[in-house]
PDB file of C-alpha atoms in Angstrom:
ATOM      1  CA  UNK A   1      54.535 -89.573  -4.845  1.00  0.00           C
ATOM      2  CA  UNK A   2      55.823 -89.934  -1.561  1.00  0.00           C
ATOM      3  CA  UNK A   3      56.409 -93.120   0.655  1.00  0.00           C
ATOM      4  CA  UNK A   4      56.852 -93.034   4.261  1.00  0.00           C
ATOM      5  CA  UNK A   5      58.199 -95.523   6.166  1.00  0.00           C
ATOM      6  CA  UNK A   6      57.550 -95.665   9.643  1.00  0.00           C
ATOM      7  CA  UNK A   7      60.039 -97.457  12.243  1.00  0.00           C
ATOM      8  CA  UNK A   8      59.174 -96.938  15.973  1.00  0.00           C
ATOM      9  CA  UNK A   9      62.471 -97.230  18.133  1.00  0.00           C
ATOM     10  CA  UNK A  10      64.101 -96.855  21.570  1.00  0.00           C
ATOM     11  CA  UNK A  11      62.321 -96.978  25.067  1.00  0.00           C
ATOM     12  CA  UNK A  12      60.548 -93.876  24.523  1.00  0.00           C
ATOM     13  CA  UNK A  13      58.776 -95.389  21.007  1.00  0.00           C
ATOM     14  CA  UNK A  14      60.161 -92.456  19.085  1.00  0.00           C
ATOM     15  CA  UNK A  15      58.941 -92.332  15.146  1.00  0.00           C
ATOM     16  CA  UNK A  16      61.761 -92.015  12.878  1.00  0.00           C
ATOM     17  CA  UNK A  17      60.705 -91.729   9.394  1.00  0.00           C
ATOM     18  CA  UNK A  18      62.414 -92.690   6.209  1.00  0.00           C
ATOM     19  CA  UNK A  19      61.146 -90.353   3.170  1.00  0.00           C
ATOM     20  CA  UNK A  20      61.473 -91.525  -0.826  1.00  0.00           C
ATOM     21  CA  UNK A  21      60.081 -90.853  -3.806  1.00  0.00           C
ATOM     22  CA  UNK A  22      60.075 -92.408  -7.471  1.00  0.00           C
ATOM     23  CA  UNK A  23      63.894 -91.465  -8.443  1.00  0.00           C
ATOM     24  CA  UNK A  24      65.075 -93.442  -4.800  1.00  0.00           C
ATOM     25  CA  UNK A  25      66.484 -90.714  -3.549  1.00  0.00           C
ATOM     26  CA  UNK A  26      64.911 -90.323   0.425  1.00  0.00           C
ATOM     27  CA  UNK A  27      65.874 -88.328   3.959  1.00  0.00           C
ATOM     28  CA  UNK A  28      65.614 -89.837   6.699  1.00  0.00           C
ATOM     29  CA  UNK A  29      63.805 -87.755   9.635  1.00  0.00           C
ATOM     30  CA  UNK A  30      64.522 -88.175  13.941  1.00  0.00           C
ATOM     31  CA  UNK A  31      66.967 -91.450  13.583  1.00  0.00           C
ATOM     32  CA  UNK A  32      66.428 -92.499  17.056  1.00  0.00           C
ATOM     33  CA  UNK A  33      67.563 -96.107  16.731  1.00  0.00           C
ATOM     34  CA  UNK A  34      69.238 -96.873  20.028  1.00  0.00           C
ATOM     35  CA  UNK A  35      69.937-100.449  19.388  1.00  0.00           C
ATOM     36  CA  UNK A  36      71.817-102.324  16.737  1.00  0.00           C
ATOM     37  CA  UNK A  37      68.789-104.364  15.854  1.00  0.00           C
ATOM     38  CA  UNK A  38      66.841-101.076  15.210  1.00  0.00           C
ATOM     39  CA  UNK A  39      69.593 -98.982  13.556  1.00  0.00           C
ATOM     40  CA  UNK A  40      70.088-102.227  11.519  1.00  0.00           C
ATOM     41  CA  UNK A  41      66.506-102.724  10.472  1.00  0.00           C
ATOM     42  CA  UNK A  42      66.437 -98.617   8.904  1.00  0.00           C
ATOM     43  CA  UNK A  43      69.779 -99.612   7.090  1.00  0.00           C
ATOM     44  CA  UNK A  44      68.850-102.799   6.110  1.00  0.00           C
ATOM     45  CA  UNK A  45      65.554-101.212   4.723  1.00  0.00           C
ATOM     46  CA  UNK A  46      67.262 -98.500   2.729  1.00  0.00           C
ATOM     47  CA  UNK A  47      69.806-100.755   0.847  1.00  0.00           C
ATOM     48  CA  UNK A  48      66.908-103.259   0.350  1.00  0.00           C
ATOM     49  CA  UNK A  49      65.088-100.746  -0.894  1.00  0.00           C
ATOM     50  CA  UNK A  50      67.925 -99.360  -3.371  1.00  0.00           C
ATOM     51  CA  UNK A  51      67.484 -95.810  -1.700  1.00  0.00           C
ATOM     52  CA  UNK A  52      69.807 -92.919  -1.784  1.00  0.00           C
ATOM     53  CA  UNK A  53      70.425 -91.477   1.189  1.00  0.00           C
ATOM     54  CA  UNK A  54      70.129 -87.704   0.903  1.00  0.00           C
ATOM     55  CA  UNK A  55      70.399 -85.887   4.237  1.00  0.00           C
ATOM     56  CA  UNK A  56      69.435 -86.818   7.847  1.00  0.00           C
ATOM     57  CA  UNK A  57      67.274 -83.726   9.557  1.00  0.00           C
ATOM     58  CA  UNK A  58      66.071 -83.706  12.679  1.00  0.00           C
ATOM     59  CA  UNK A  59      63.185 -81.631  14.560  1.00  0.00           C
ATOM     60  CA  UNK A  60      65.128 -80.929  16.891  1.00  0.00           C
ATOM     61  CA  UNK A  61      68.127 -82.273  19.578  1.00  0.00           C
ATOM     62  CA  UNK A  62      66.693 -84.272  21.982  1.00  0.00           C
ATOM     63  CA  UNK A  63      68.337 -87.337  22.366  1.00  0.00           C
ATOM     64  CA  UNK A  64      65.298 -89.629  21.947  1.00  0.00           C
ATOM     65  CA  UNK A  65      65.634 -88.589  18.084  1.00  0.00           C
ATOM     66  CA  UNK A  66      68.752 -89.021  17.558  1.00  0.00           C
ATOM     67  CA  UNK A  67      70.608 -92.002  19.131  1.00  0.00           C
ATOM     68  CA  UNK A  68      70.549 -93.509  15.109  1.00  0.00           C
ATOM     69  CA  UNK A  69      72.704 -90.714  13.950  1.00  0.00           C
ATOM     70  CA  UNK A  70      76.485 -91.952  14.437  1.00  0.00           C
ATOM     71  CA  UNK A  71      75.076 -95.520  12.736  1.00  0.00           C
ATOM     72  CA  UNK A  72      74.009 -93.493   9.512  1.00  0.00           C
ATOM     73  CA  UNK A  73      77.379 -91.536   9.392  1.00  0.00           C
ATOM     74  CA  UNK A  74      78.674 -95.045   8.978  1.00  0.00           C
ATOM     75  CA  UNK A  75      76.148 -96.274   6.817  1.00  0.00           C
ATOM     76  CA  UNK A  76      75.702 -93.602   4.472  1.00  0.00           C
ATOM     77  CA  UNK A  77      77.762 -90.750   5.199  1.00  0.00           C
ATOM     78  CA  UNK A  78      75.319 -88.247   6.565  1.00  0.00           C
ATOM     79  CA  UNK A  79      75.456 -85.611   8.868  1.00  0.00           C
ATOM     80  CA  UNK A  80      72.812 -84.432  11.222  1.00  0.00           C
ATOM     81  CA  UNK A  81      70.525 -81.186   9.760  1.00  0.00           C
ATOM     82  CA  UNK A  82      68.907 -79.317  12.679  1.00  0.00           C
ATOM     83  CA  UNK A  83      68.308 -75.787  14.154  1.00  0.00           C
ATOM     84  CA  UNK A  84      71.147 -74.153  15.351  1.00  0.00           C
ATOM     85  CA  UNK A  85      68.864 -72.940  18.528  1.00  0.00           C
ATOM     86  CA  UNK A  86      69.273 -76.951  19.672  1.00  0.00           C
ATOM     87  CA  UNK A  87      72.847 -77.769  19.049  1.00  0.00           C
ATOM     88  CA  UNK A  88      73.805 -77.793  22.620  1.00  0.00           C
ATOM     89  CA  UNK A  89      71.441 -79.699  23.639  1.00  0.00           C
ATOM     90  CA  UNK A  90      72.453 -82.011  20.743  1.00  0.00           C
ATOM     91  CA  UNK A  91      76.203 -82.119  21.679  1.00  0.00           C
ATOM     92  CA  UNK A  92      74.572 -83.405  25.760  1.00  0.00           C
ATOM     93  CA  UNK A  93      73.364 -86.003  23.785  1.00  0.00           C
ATOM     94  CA  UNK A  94      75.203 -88.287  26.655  1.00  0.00           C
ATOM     95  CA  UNK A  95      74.142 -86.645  29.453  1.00  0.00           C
ATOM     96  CA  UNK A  96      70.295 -86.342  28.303  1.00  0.00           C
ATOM     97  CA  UNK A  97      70.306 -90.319  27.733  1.00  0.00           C
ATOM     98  CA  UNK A  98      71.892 -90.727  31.227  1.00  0.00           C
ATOM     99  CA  UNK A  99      70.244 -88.331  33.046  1.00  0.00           C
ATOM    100  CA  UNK A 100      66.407 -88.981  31.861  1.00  0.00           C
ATOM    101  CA  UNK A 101      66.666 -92.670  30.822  1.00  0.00           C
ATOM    102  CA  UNK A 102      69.684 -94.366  32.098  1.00  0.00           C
ATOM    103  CA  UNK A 103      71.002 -94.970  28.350  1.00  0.00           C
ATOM    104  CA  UNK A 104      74.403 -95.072  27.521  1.00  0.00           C
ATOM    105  CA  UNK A 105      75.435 -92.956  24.393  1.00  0.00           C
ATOM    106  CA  UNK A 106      78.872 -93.704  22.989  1.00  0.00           C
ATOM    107  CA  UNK A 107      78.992 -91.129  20.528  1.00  0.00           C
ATOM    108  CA  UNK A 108      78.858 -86.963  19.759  1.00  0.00           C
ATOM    109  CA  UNK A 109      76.737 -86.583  16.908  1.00  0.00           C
ATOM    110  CA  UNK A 110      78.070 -84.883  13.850  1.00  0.00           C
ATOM    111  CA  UNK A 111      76.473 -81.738  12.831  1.00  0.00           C
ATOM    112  CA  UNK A 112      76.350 -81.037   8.943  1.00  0.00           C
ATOM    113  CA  UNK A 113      74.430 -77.732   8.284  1.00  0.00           C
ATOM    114  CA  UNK A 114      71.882 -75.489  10.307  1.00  0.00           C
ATOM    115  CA  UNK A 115      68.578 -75.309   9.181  1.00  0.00           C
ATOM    116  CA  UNK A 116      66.579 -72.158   9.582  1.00  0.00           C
ATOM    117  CA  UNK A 117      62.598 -71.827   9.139  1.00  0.00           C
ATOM    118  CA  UNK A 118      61.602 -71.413   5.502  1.00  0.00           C
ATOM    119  CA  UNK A 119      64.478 -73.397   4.162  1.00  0.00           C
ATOM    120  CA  UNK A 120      64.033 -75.810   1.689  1.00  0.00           C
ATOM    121  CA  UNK A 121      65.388 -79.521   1.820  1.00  0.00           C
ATOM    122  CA  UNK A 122      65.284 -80.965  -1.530  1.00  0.00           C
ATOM    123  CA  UNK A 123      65.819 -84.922  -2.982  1.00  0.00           C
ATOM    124  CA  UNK A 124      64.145 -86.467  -5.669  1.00  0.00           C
ATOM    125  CA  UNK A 125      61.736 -84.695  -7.019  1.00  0.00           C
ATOM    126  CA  UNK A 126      60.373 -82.824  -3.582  1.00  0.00           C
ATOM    127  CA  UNK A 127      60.682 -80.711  -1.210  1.00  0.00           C
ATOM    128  CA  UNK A 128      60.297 -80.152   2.600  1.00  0.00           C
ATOM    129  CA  UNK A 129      59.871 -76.793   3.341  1.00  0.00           C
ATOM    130  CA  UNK A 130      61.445 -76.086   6.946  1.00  0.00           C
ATOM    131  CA  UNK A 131      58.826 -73.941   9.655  1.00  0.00           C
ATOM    132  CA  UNK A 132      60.161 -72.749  12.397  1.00  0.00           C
ATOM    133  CA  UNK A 133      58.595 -74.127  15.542  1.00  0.00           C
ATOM    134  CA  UNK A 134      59.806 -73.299  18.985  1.00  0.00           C
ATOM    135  CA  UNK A 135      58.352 -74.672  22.237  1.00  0.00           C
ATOM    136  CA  UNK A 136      59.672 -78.002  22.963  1.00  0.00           C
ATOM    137  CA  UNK A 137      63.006 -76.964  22.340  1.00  0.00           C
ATOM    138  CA  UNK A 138      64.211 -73.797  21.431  1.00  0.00           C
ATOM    139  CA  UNK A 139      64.909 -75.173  17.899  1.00  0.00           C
ATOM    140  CA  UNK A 140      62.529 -76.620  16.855  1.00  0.00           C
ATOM    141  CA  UNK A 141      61.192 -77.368  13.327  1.00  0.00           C
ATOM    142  CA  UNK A 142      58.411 -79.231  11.307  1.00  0.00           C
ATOM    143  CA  UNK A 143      59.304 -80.008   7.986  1.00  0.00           C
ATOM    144  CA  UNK A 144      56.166 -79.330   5.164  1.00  0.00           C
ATOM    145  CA  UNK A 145      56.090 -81.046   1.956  1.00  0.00           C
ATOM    146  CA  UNK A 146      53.119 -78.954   0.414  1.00  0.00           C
ATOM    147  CA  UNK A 147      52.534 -81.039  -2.691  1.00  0.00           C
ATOM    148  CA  UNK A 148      51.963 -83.984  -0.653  1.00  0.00           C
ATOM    149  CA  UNK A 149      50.165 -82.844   1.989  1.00  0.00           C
ATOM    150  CA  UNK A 150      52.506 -84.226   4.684  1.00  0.00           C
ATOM    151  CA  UNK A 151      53.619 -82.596   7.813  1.00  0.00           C
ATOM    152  CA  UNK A 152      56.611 -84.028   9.810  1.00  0.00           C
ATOM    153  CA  UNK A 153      56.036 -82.476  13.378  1.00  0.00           C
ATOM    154  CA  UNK A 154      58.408 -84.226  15.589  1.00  0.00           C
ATOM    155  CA  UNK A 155      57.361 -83.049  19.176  1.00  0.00           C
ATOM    156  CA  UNK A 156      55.454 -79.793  19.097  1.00  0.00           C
ATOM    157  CA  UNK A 157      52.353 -81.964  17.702  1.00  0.00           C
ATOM    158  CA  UNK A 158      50.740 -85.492  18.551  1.00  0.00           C
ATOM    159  CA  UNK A 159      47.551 -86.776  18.375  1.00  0.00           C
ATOM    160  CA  UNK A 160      45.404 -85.070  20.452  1.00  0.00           C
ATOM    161  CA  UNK A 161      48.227 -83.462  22.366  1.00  0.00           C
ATOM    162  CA  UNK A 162      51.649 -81.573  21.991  1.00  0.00           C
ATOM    163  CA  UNK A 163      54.851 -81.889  23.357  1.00  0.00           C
ATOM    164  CA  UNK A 164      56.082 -81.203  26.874  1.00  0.00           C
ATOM    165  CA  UNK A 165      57.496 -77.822  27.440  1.00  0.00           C
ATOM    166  CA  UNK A 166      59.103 -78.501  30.888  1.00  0.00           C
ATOM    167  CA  UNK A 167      62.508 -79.356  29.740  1.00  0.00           C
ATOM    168  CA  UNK A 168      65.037 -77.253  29.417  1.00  0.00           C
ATOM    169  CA  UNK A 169      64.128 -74.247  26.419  1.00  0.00           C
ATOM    170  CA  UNK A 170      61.100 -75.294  26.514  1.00  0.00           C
ATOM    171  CA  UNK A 171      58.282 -72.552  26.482  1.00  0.00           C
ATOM    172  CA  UNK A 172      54.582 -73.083  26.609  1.00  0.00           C
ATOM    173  CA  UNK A 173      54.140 -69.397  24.720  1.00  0.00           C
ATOM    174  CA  UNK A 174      55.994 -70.390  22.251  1.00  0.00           C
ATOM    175  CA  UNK A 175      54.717 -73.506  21.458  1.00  0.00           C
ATOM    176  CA  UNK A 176      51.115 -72.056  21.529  1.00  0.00           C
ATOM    177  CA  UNK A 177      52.300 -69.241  19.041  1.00  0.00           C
ATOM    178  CA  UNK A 178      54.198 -72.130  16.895  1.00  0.00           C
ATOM    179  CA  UNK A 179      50.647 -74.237  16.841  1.00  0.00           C
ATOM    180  CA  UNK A 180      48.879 -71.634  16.001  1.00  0.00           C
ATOM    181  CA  UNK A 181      50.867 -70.818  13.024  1.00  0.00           C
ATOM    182  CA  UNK A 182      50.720 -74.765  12.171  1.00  0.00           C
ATOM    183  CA  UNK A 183      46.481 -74.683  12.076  1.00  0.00           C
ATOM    184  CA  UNK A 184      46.800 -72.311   9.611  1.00  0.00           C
ATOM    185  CA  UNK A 185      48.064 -75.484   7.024  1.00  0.00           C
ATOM    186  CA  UNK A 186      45.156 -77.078   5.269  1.00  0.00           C
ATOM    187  CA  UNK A 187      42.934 -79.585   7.124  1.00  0.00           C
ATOM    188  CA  UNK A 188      43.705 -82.432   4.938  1.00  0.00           C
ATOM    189  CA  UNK A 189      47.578 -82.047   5.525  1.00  0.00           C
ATOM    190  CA  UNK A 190      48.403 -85.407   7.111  1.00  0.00           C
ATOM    191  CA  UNK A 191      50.728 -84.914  10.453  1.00  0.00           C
ATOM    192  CA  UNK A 192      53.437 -87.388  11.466  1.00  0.00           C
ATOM    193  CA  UNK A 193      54.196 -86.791  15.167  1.00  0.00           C
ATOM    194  CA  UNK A 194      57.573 -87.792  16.580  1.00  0.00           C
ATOM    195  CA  UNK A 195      55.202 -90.042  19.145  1.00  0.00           C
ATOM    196  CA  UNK A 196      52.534 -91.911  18.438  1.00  0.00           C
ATOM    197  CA  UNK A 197      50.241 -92.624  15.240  1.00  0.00           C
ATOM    198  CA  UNK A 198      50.038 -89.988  12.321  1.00  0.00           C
ATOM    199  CA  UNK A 199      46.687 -88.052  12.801  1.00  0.00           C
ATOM    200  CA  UNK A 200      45.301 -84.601  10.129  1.00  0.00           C
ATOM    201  CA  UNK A 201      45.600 -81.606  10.798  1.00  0.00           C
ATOM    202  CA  UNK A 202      42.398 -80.697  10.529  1.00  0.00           C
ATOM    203  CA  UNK A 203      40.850 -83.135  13.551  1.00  0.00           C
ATOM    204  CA  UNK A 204      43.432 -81.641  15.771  1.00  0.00           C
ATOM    205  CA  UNK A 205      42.138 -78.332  14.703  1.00  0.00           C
ATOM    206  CA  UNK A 206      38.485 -79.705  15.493  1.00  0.00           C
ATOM    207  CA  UNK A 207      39.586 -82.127  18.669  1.00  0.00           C
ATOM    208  CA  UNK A 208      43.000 -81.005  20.255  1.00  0.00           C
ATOM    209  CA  UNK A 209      42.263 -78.561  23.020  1.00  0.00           C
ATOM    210  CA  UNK A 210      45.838 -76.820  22.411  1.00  0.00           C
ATOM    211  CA  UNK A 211      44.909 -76.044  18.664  1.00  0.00           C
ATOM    212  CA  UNK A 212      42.464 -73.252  17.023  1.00  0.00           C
ATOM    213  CA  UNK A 213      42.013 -70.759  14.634  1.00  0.00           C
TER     214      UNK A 213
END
């Protein structure tokens, strides 16, 4: 059985989610820890914890989800795992803090692998199943864990709402295709939004006005 671990960081309350199971091996999802009390409250949980550190994905590049990632490399080792369609946007990860928030980024992140949709991201005894999700970024992904019912959306889905498509590759058609594939999951799959409170999939089918089938 999964257990998800919620820690909401930075100015822009960004979820980043820390994913085990029952052998303590876990990845952790959108490290956007800006500060050193934040990034040191996800470490400090994860040795506490006695978890195993598998991979660090993201949902995509923006920086808001990411500001954690040079603190894990240090910690643990890891690498960012994203879409290749975002990693320029990653790399600006200085000039995206500056420009939209005034933040100060002393780091490049470091890119491990590319993840493309339908690959499979494995620890413990499960599986995230990578879906392909363009809109908010040109890169972006959710990441599926089908036994469990769990959907990691990052910003193409909130609670009642989706994520902004006025940035740059950024595409309301495509986010609109990319939720429509999404309400096609089962109603009961329980969605954890890179903003905001986890909500299911099937009251955003019923109640988000960007969602039908």
């Amino acid at each position: 059985m999964l257990k998800i671990k919620t820690f909401e960081v930075n100015p822009l309350h960004e979820n980043c989610y820390v994913v085990s199971d029952e052998t303590k091996e876990c990845v952790i999802i959108d490290c956007g820890a800006f500060t050193p009390e934040e990034q040191a409250e996800i470490i400090g949980y994860i040795t506490s914890e006695g978890l195993r550190p598998q991979h660090l994905i993201a949902t995509h590049g923006h920086f808001d989800h990411n500001l954690g990632a040079d603190a894990l490399y240090k910690a643990f080792g890891l690498e960012i795992e994203l879409h290749r369609g975002d990693e320029r946007i990653l790399r600006d990860i200085k000039e995206q803090a500056s420009l939209l928030c005034g933040m100060t980024v002393g780091f490049t992140p470091r890119i491990g692998r590319f993840i493309s949709g339908n690959d499979e991201i494995h620890f413990g005894t499960h599986t995230l199943k990578a879906i392909a999700t363009p809109g908010h970024s040109m890169g972006g992904l959710c990441y599926y864990c089908e036994e469990e019912g769990a959907l990691f959306s990052g910003d193409t889905l909130f609670r009642l709402s989706i994520g902004r498509t006025d940035l740059p590759g950024g595409s309301m058609f495509m986010i609109i295709n990319s939720l429509r594939y999404l309400s096609q999951l089962p109603d009961d799959v329980t969605v954890y939004p890179g903003h905001g409170s986890h909500t299911e999939l099937g009251y955003e089918v019923a109640h988000n006005p960007y969602l039908d089938r």
